[in-house]
Amino acid sequence: MKRIINVALPKGRLGEKAYALFARAGYDCPELLEENRKLTFENEAAGVRYFWVKPSDVAIYVERGAADIGVAGKDILSEYAPDVYELLDLKMGKCRMCVAGPKDFSDAHTGILRVATKFPAIARRYYAAQSREIDVIRLNGSIELAPILGLSDVIVDIVETGKTLAENGLGVLEEIEPVSARLIANKAHYKFKGEEIEALRKKLEQAVNA
Amino acid sequence: MKPETMTTQERIGFELRELYLSCGYRPYKVGKFEEYDLYMRNKKFLASEQVLTFSDTNGKLKALKPDVTLSIVKNAKDDGRTQKLCYSETVYRVPRNAYGFREIVQTGLECIGRVDDYAAGEVLMLAARSLEKISPRYVLDVSDVGVLSGVLAEEPIGDGECAKLLSLVGEKNLHGLADACAEMGVSALTQERLAKLVTACGPLQETLERVESLDLPQTSREALAGLKRMSDMLGVYGVGNVNLDFSVVNDMDYYNGLVFRGFVEGIPAGILAGGRYDNLLLRMGKHGEAIGFAVYLDQLERLSGAKTAHEAEALVLYDDTTDPLEIVRATETLRARGLSFRVQREEEPCPNCREIVRLTKEANV
């Protein structure tokens, strides 16, 4: 018996692009894009059920088994380190996790480095590997403002084009890791829906490389 | 206690204990508290590094134990004899990505001393049968860290890089492995071997046959031969649902050889974890070998029906007009019929019971 795969998609542009990829791979569900108040969308014939969730919540839905698989940014996966399988790089939503700051900034290592970020775990790990003591300032948005107003020395954030940084006199100082959307799966559910999930992964891989 | 009056956790805990006792594992009890120093020295062995601590009356820093194996190994006699022990204990730790300490009931067993093929196969069989007691829909993933460490030993890379590659294998992250191998300058041959091992996953016997045909270093082949002996033993035991999956990786500072993890359909996380941990014994200055596993009984709450409230079979209702002796006579009649019962005043909310006995004024009219 073919079992339904529950898919958590991130709300927004990335999720829509990811859904388009799933549709190209044969897992379409047209009502997903319609204006309605439904929360879950199913295509029984294709064996998928989709639901939109906040991008930062996808990994939680998958790790805790509310979804079998999901699409999450590598930034979220690096930050929260959920216990999931990372099955495929979907090669979309590409950007970089960077240290950014005033273009002329140079870390003199004379004191504690103040780092503003939405990604405290990534920032801590990155600087701990360099034995650099930092003061993490956890922000939820407008990270670029922090070094401009003197709240922090640098920021750790995702950079897509670098345009916002440049317009504010900031620039990329160091690159931490490349970021893109990844297909993730719940480890336990993979044991019992492995055939269906692997078939989907292979079709998605073909669609990614097409 | 009747099985139907137990919670799922109690029933499974009872059945597992019976299973382990039937194979000669001796019940073992460890104290609730342990010296914090034990965990400080073995932080990486713990599922979570956070430990609940307190100062004892003599000023020593103590901890509510976050793990059972460390305590058992610490107290194990180093006299060359093999000890087969089973336990059911409460541990205190912060589960992954959770926001506070939780009390976790775990049961399990340890075999410490001489762990030959028979002893390892017996533990593996008991792990599979433990899962079977929980649900017929189970999977036991088995691996041997020697297969991967044999492949990685051919590369001039450090412990940190090895750990990074193993973590990617644990995620079945092929694209990440390719990137990391390129970054570390790992040879194409090793990268290909790792990728083939990650994708080789399925029923133990047939997947082993496929993996045995791969071009692998001698040490990896020896580990595969060990897995083959386990597979043959499990075949004779008649144990099924055992898969080979190299993504089961544990910290090599502590584990060596066989590692395994169990899953049950309906529970979104691993419910059983275990392996061979001779390295832990070595680190604690003991001789010999060890293997064991733990079953996380708190996870059983996620099974459907596990949270159903237990209700009495009969409900006895009374009011101010009822003679207490009449209630006693009614309940004794129910007891004689072997029924469980609840006695309550009529005006209180009624639970769903199979039978209702009314001793109220209204019933006597």
XYZ file of C-alpha atoms in Angstrom:
575
model
C 0.000 0.000 0.000
C 1.321 3.406 -0.975
C 1.523 5.643 2.052
C 0.986 9.385 2.089
C 4.095 11.461 2.711
C 3.496 14.548 4.872
C 5.537 17.479 3.584
C 6.221 20.692 5.534
C 6.904 23.576 3.160
C 8.257 26.958 4.274
C 5.776 29.805 3.766
C 6.932 32.406 1.264
C 8.931 32.629 -1.930
C 11.256 29.725 -1.119
C 8.325 27.436 -0.332
C 6.591 28.324 -3.589
C 9.768 27.570 -5.528
C 10.171 24.315 -3.633
C 6.571 23.340 -4.383
C 7.150 24.055 -8.094
C 10.064 21.608 -7.934
C 7.904 18.959 -6.224
C 5.225 19.513 -8.892
C 7.785 19.078 -11.688
C 8.880 15.854 -10.005
C 5.301 14.534 -10.220
C 4.048 15.507 -6.769
C 1.700 18.334 -7.719
C -1.285 19.524 -5.697
C -2.883 22.499 -7.529
C -5.154 23.585 -4.676
C -2.023 24.451 -2.697
C -1.641 27.667 -4.677
C -5.331 28.620 -4.572
C -6.620 31.401 -2.317
C -8.343 29.499 0.479
C -8.276 28.940 4.218
C -7.289 25.287 4.120
C -4.305 24.296 6.207
C -3.411 20.980 4.581
C -3.460 20.015 0.914
C -3.499 16.459 -0.327
C -3.010 14.662 -3.616
C -3.862 11.091 -2.729
C -2.950 9.749 -6.155
C 0.529 11.257 -5.940
C 0.807 10.170 -2.283
C 1.586 13.590 -0.768
C 0.035 15.924 1.783
C 1.477 19.433 2.048
C 1.221 22.112 4.678
C 2.771 25.554 4.956
C 4.656 26.441 8.107
C 6.918 29.271 9.194
C 10.350 28.631 7.590
C 12.116 28.411 10.937
C 9.551 25.826 12.129
C 9.988 23.308 9.286
C 12.837 21.501 11.048
C 10.776 21.241 14.258
C 7.794 19.749 12.407
C 10.078 17.192 10.781
C 12.216 16.375 13.817
C 9.135 15.817 15.973
C 7.428 13.724 13.312
C 4.443 15.962 12.464
C 5.874 15.946 8.938
C 7.761 13.073 7.316
C 9.871 15.388 5.199
C 10.305 19.119 4.716
C 12.221 21.847 2.971
C 14.459 23.896 5.241
C 17.267 26.368 4.691
C 20.767 25.236 5.659
C 20.926 28.316 7.916
C 18.070 26.937 10.040
C 19.596 23.443 10.069
C 22.994 24.770 11.158
C 21.441 26.916 13.865
C 19.091 24.369 15.442
C 20.971 21.144 14.504
C 17.800 19.041 14.422
C 18.212 15.247 14.538
C 17.020 14.625 10.964
C 18.347 13.191 7.716
C 19.474 15.788 5.192
C 18.708 13.982 1.954
C 19.193 16.484 -0.844
C 20.500 19.940 -1.669
C 17.661 21.513 -3.637
C 20.085 24.171 -4.920
C 17.551 26.980 -4.512
C 17.347 29.904 -2.135
C 21.107 30.148 -2.448
C 22.913 32.644 -0.229
C 25.842 32.723 2.207
C 26.134 32.803 5.988
C 28.607 35.628 6.541
C 30.281 37.861 9.050
C 29.573 41.406 7.875
C 30.430 44.824 9.224
C 31.787 48.247 8.310
C 33.896 47.793 5.159
C 37.011 49.092 6.908
C 36.484 46.968 10.062
C 39.444 44.958 11.235
C 39.232 42.828 14.389
C 42.140 44.000 16.547
C 41.509 41.218 19.105
C 41.847 43.749 21.921
C 38.536 42.998 23.590
C 35.364 40.991 23.372
C 33.882 41.114 19.873
C 30.234 42.173 19.879
C 28.266 40.125 17.345
C 24.626 40.847 16.488
C 22.777 37.955 14.894
C 19.626 35.927 14.420
C 21.862 32.839 14.504
C 23.548 32.727 17.952
C 24.547 29.052 17.746
C 26.265 29.508 14.383
C 28.049 32.652 15.606
C 29.196 30.974 18.832
C 30.439 27.865 16.999
C 32.266 29.894 14.355
C 34.133 32.092 16.817
C 34.708 29.271 19.338
C 36.619 27.427 16.595
C 38.897 30.497 16.435
C 39.083 30.745 20.251
C 37.652 34.259 19.939
C 35.590 35.524 22.848
C 32.372 37.160 21.666
C 29.320 38.872 23.098
C 26.327 37.538 21.177
C 23.521 40.079 20.758
C 20.432 38.142 19.719
C 18.208 40.169 17.376
C 15.112 39.173 15.436
C 15.401 41.490 12.428
C 17.101 44.536 10.872
C 20.445 43.031 11.825
C 22.336 45.450 9.540
C 21.311 48.318 11.802
C 23.364 46.984 14.730
C 26.888 47.942 13.563
C 25.615 51.212 12.076
C 24.246 52.346 15.445
C 27.170 50.919 17.385
C 25.121 48.134 18.969
C 27.634 45.597 17.686
C 31.031 45.454 15.980
C 29.922 42.941 13.356
C 26.909 40.857 12.402
C 26.492 37.198 11.466
C 23.704 36.911 8.923
C 22.673 35.472 5.588
C 23.731 37.513 2.572
C 22.091 37.014 -0.798
C 23.388 39.773 -3.073
C 25.085 42.025 -0.535
C 23.117 45.006 -1.865
C 21.536 45.966 1.473
C 24.937 45.768 3.127
C 26.581 47.914 0.447
C 23.830 50.570 0.585
C 24.535 50.949 4.302
C 28.288 51.150 4.059
C 28.753 47.562 5.171
C 30.397 44.611 3.496
C 31.077 40.893 3.854
C 34.143 40.348 6.053
C 34.220 36.543 6.197
C 32.123 33.749 4.707
C 31.024 31.068 7.180
C 29.178 28.639 4.919
C 27.065 28.522 1.772
C 23.319 28.269 2.368
C 20.579 26.711 0.224
C 17.323 24.835 0.706
C 17.633 21.200 1.767
C 15.246 18.259 1.764
C 15.129 16.832 5.275
C 13.411 13.733 6.671
C 12.372 12.456 10.082
C 14.727 9.597 10.976
C 12.071 7.299 12.441
C 9.510 7.902 9.698
C 12.199 7.214 7.103
C 12.354 3.662 8.489
C 8.697 3.019 7.752
C 8.099 5.157 4.647
C 11.609 4.749 3.272
C 10.543 3.472 -0.154
C 8.153 6.367 -0.757
C 10.614 8.968 0.564
C 13.519 7.577 -1.474
C 11.364 7.506 -4.642
C 10.453 11.160 -4.026
C 14.070 12.093 -3.307
C 15.259 10.504 -6.557
C 12.587 12.279 -8.622
C 13.405 15.588 -6.929
C 17.110 15.046 -7.623
C 16.317 14.527 -11.305
C 14.173 17.673 -11.323
C 16.960 19.666 -9.593
C 19.528 18.542 -12.132
C 17.224 18.853 -15.175
C -1.427 -6.414 38.818
C -3.635 -7.230 35.821
C -2.055 -6.196 32.477
C -5.196 -4.206 31.577
C -4.800 -2.027 34.670
C -1.226 -1.054 33.798
C -0.209 1.907 31.684
C 1.559 1.061 28.403
C 4.827 2.167 29.996
C 4.325 -0.098 33.023
C 3.258 -3.094 30.937
C 6.148 -2.817 28.490
C 8.596 -2.175 31.350
C 7.340 -5.333 33.079
C 7.544 -7.432 29.902
C 11.064 -6.218 29.109
C 12.234 -7.055 32.599
C 10.786 -10.566 32.212
C 12.551 -10.892 28.848
C 15.942 -9.902 30.252
C 15.550 -12.069 33.360
C 14.644 -15.031 31.139
C 18.085 -14.751 29.517
C 19.917 -14.621 32.837
C 20.427 -10.853 33.155
C 20.561 -9.951 36.833
C 18.530 -6.934 38.032
C 20.818 -4.074 39.070
C 19.902 -0.946 40.971
C 21.993 2.208 40.961
C 21.568 5.190 43.254
C 19.642 8.272 42.200
C 22.667 10.502 42.803
C 26.184 10.294 41.491
C 29.286 12.408 41.926
C 29.245 15.153 39.310
C 32.884 14.475 38.506
C 31.900 11.225 36.734
C 29.894 13.203 34.180
C 32.456 15.973 33.890
C 35.046 13.406 32.783
C 32.693 11.715 30.302
C 30.619 14.594 28.953
C 30.663 13.356 25.391
C 29.208 9.995 26.414
C 26.048 11.711 27.618
C 23.065 12.347 25.347
C 22.966 15.884 26.767
C 25.832 17.660 28.502
C 23.546 19.452 30.941
C 23.379 17.809 34.342
C 21.204 18.662 37.369
C 23.623 19.290 40.216
C 23.430 20.017 43.931
C 25.822 20.259 46.872
C 25.658 17.305 49.228
C 25.766 17.824 53.017
C 29.547 17.309 52.955
C 29.934 20.002 50.294
C 30.601 17.572 47.444
C 29.007 18.390 44.128
C 26.508 15.696 43.257
C 24.226 15.155 40.274
C 20.891 13.513 39.641
C 22.054 10.851 37.259
C 21.561 11.675 33.586
C 22.728 8.224 32.487
C 22.797 4.679 33.846
C 25.630 3.024 31.896
C 28.358 5.237 33.382
C 27.264 4.332 36.922
C 27.125 0.620 36.118
C 30.572 0.671 34.489
C 32.007 2.679 37.375
C 30.801 0.075 39.862
C 31.500 -2.988 37.692
C 33.965 -5.443 39.234
C 37.188 -5.629 37.267
C 37.790 -9.324 38.051
C 37.657 -10.800 34.559
C 34.208 -12.307 35.089
C 31.345 -11.461 32.762
C 28.424 -9.635 34.320
C 25.025 -9.583 32.648
C 22.885 -6.886 34.228
C 19.505 -5.329 33.533
C 17.969 -2.222 35.029
C 14.971 0.065 35.043
C 15.904 3.547 36.194
C 14.851 7.163 36.068
C 17.363 9.589 34.593
C 17.261 13.388 34.475
C 18.377 15.218 31.380
C 17.467 17.824 28.783
C 16.210 16.083 25.668
C 17.530 17.346 22.332
C 16.126 20.750 21.408
C 13.964 20.837 24.530
C 13.846 23.678 27.018
C 14.233 22.018 30.371
C 15.141 18.944 32.347
C 12.876 15.948 32.141
C 12.511 12.796 34.138
C 13.038 9.932 31.716
C 12.335 6.313 32.533
C 14.692 3.955 30.793
C 15.206 0.262 30.962
C 18.035 -1.688 29.475
C 20.847 -4.133 29.914
C 24.624 -4.298 29.964
C 27.001 -7.188 29.391
C 30.426 -6.345 30.846
C 33.528 -8.532 30.930
C 34.062 -10.832 27.989
C 31.898 -9.957 24.974
C 32.349 -12.682 22.373
C 30.210 -13.208 19.279
C 27.611 -15.147 21.229
C 27.236 -12.429 23.871
C 26.988 -9.663 21.252
C 24.445 -11.649 19.213
C 22.382 -12.304 22.346
C 22.273 -8.570 23.139
C 21.273 -7.797 19.556
C 18.532 -10.436 19.706
C 17.266 -8.976 22.995
C 17.242 -5.488 21.459
C 15.106 -6.747 18.557
C 12.782 -8.677 20.875
C 12.454 -5.607 23.126
C 11.197 -3.636 20.130
C 8.887 -6.498 19.165
C 7.310 -6.341 22.637
C 6.465 -2.692 21.977
C 5.095 -3.198 18.476
C 5.339 -5.729 15.657
C 6.056 -2.731 13.405
C 9.642 -2.124 14.430
C 13.032 -1.697 12.773
C 16.421 -2.325 14.360
C 19.187 -0.504 12.457
C 22.580 -2.101 12.914
C 26.065 -0.987 11.954
C 29.663 -1.475 12.995
C 31.696 1.677 13.484
C 34.746 -0.343 12.404
C 33.510 -0.289 8.792
C 33.560 3.512 8.601
C 36.632 3.971 10.784
C 38.500 1.525 8.497
C 37.665 3.712 5.508
C 38.563 6.960 7.297
C 41.828 5.537 8.683
C 43.220 5.589 5.142
C 43.063 9.394 5.113
C 45.507 11.734 6.886
C 42.746 13.643 8.660
C 42.362 14.661 12.294
C 39.774 13.605 14.878
C 37.710 16.750 14.341
C 37.500 16.157 10.605
C 36.639 12.488 11.179
C 33.840 13.521 13.534
C 32.528 15.998 10.936
C 32.455 13.305 8.224
C 30.757 10.823 10.580
C 28.156 13.417 11.472
C 27.381 13.860 7.760
C 27.122 10.071 7.351
C 24.689 10.135 10.279
C 22.543 12.630 8.349
C 22.728 10.558 5.116
C 23.998 13.854 3.747
C 25.668 12.908 0.452
C 25.987 16.479 -0.869
C 27.495 17.597 2.445
C 29.942 14.674 2.354
C 31.052 15.593 -1.158
C 31.645 19.223 -0.129
C 33.431 18.292 3.113
C 35.635 15.685 1.386
C 36.625 18.255 -1.241
C 37.390 20.825 1.472
C 39.468 18.351 3.525
C 41.322 16.991 0.511
C 39.923 13.500 1.077
C 40.645 11.145 -1.846
C 38.009 10.377 -4.462
C 38.210 6.683 -3.497
C 37.333 7.376 0.154
C 34.567 9.744 -0.880
C 33.117 7.087 -3.167
C 33.372 4.431 -0.440
C 31.598 6.693 2.072
C 28.834 7.521 -0.431
C 28.283 3.823 -1.202
C 28.128 2.954 2.499
C 25.624 5.759 3.171
C 23.331 4.563 0.387
C 23.688 0.872 1.300
C 20.754 0.479 3.636
C 18.224 -2.322 3.911
C 17.622 -5.831 5.296
C 20.791 -6.981 7.086
C 21.547 -10.217 5.243
C 21.037 -9.037 1.661
C 22.537 -5.576 2.208
C 25.642 -7.169 3.747
C 26.045 -9.276 0.614
C 25.933 -6.107 -1.500
C 28.398 -4.252 0.739
C 30.797 -7.203 0.817
C 31.282 -6.793 -2.931
C 32.550 -3.204 -2.462
C 36.237 -2.364 -2.578
C 36.937 -1.706 1.135
C 40.046 -1.736 3.373
C 40.889 -4.903 5.325
C 39.793 -3.456 8.699
C 36.380 -2.579 7.240
C 36.112 -6.113 5.827
C 36.833 -7.572 9.276
C 34.031 -5.444 10.738
C 31.703 -6.632 7.963
C 32.636 -10.241 8.775
C 31.570 -9.562 12.378
C 28.232 -8.195 11.167
C 27.807 -11.313 9.007
C 28.252 -13.506 12.096
C 25.601 -11.403 13.885
C 23.283 -11.732 10.907
C 23.680 -15.541 10.918
C 22.898 -15.682 14.642
C 19.818 -13.483 14.272
C 18.687 -15.797 11.451
C 18.838 -18.804 13.788
C 17.044 -16.814 16.515
C 14.346 -16.089 13.934
C 14.567 -12.340 14.561
C 13.430 -10.135 11.674
C 13.183 -6.451 10.776
C 16.913 -5.884 11.275
C 18.464 -3.490 8.771
C 22.036 -2.605 7.965
C 22.368 1.176 8.089
C 25.759 2.859 8.339
C 24.124 6.142 9.344
C 23.975 4.747 12.897
C 27.102 6.403 14.222
C 28.181 6.925 17.809
C 31.108 8.753 19.329
C 34.219 6.677 18.601
C 35.875 7.901 21.813
C 33.488 5.580 23.616
C 32.032 3.157 21.111
C 33.751 0.578 18.970
C 32.308 -2.217 16.867
C 28.616 -2.942 16.848
C 26.179 -0.019 17.191
C 22.428 -0.130 16.808
C 19.283 1.947 17.120
C 15.637 0.853 17.282
C 12.510 2.482 15.927
C 8.816 1.688 16.297
C 6.147 2.930 13.913
C 4.155 5.759 15.473
C 7.029 7.083 17.603
C 8.889 9.871 15.778
C 12.276 9.270 17.392
C 14.549 6.350 18.154
C 13.257 4.378 21.142
C 16.270 2.116 21.655
C 19.979 2.828 21.373
C 22.995 0.727 22.121
C 26.338 -0.608 21.107
C 29.705 -1.924 22.022
C 31.603 0.421 24.341
C 34.960 -1.164 25.176
C 36.503 2.303 24.798
C 34.430 3.637 27.715
C 35.785 0.843 29.932
C 39.314 1.731 28.867
C 38.743 5.405 29.613
C 37.519 4.448 33.080
C 40.618 2.355 33.707
C 38.874 -1.007 33.485
C 39.749 -4.080 31.507
C 37.492 -6.100 29.293
C 34.702 -5.445 26.889
C 31.119 -4.216 27.140
C 27.926 -3.990 25.176
C 24.445 -2.838 26.103
C 21.390 -0.864 25.197
C 18.685 1.331 26.677
C 14.988 1.538 25.839
C 13.460 4.983 26.414
C 10.110 4.120 27.923
C 8.936 7.748 28.135
C 8.635 7.711 24.335
C 5.830 5.140 24.623
C 3.437 7.968 25.458
C 3.464 8.744 21.750
C 1.956 5.358 20.864
C -1.735 5.562 20.008
C -3.919 4.606 22.961
C -1.083 4.998 25.458
C -2.716 8.013 27.066
C -6.209 6.513 27.443
C -7.360 7.100 30.992
C -8.121 3.943 32.908
C -11.734 3.801 34.073
C -13.333 1.390 36.507
C -15.650 -1.221 34.981
C -18.579 -0.366 37.264
C -19.823 2.873 38.780
C -21.680 2.923 42.106
C -23.730 6.100 42.702
C -25.155 7.137 46.066
C -26.705 10.154 47.759
C -27.562 11.323 51.295
C -30.353 8.743 51.584
C -28.072 5.767 50.911
C -27.009 3.561 53.814
C -23.202 3.117 53.734
C -23.696 -0.585 54.487
C -25.736 -0.871 51.318
C -22.798 0.594 49.378
C -20.420 -1.903 50.973
C -22.715 -4.804 50.065
C -22.977 -3.543 46.454
C -19.211 -3.158 46.077
C -18.560 -6.586 47.619
C -20.933 -8.097 45.051
C -18.995 -6.335 42.269
C -15.695 -7.501 43.754
C -17.000 -11.095 43.866
C -17.814 -10.799 40.157
C -14.223 -9.689 39.512
C -15.173 -6.174 38.435
C -13.306 -3.003 39.286
C -15.547 -0.224 40.592
C -15.670 3.420 41.544
C -17.977 4.739 44.259
C -19.067 8.369 44.080
C -21.861 10.772 44.940
C -24.522 11.042 42.259
C -24.050 14.775 41.627
C -20.390 14.360 40.615
C -19.527 14.023 36.909
C -19.782 10.394 35.801
C -16.932 8.696 33.977
C -17.741 6.171 31.230
C -18.166 2.816 32.906
C -19.615 -0.419 31.532
C -22.087 -0.833 34.381
C -23.833 1.649 36.695
C -25.261 0.687 40.095
C -27.587 3.390 41.512
C -28.183 3.352 45.256
C -29.876 6.747 45.306
C -33.307 7.813 46.534
C -34.447 8.130 42.917
C -33.455 4.527 42.174
C -35.365 3.255 45.197
C -38.677 4.905 44.195
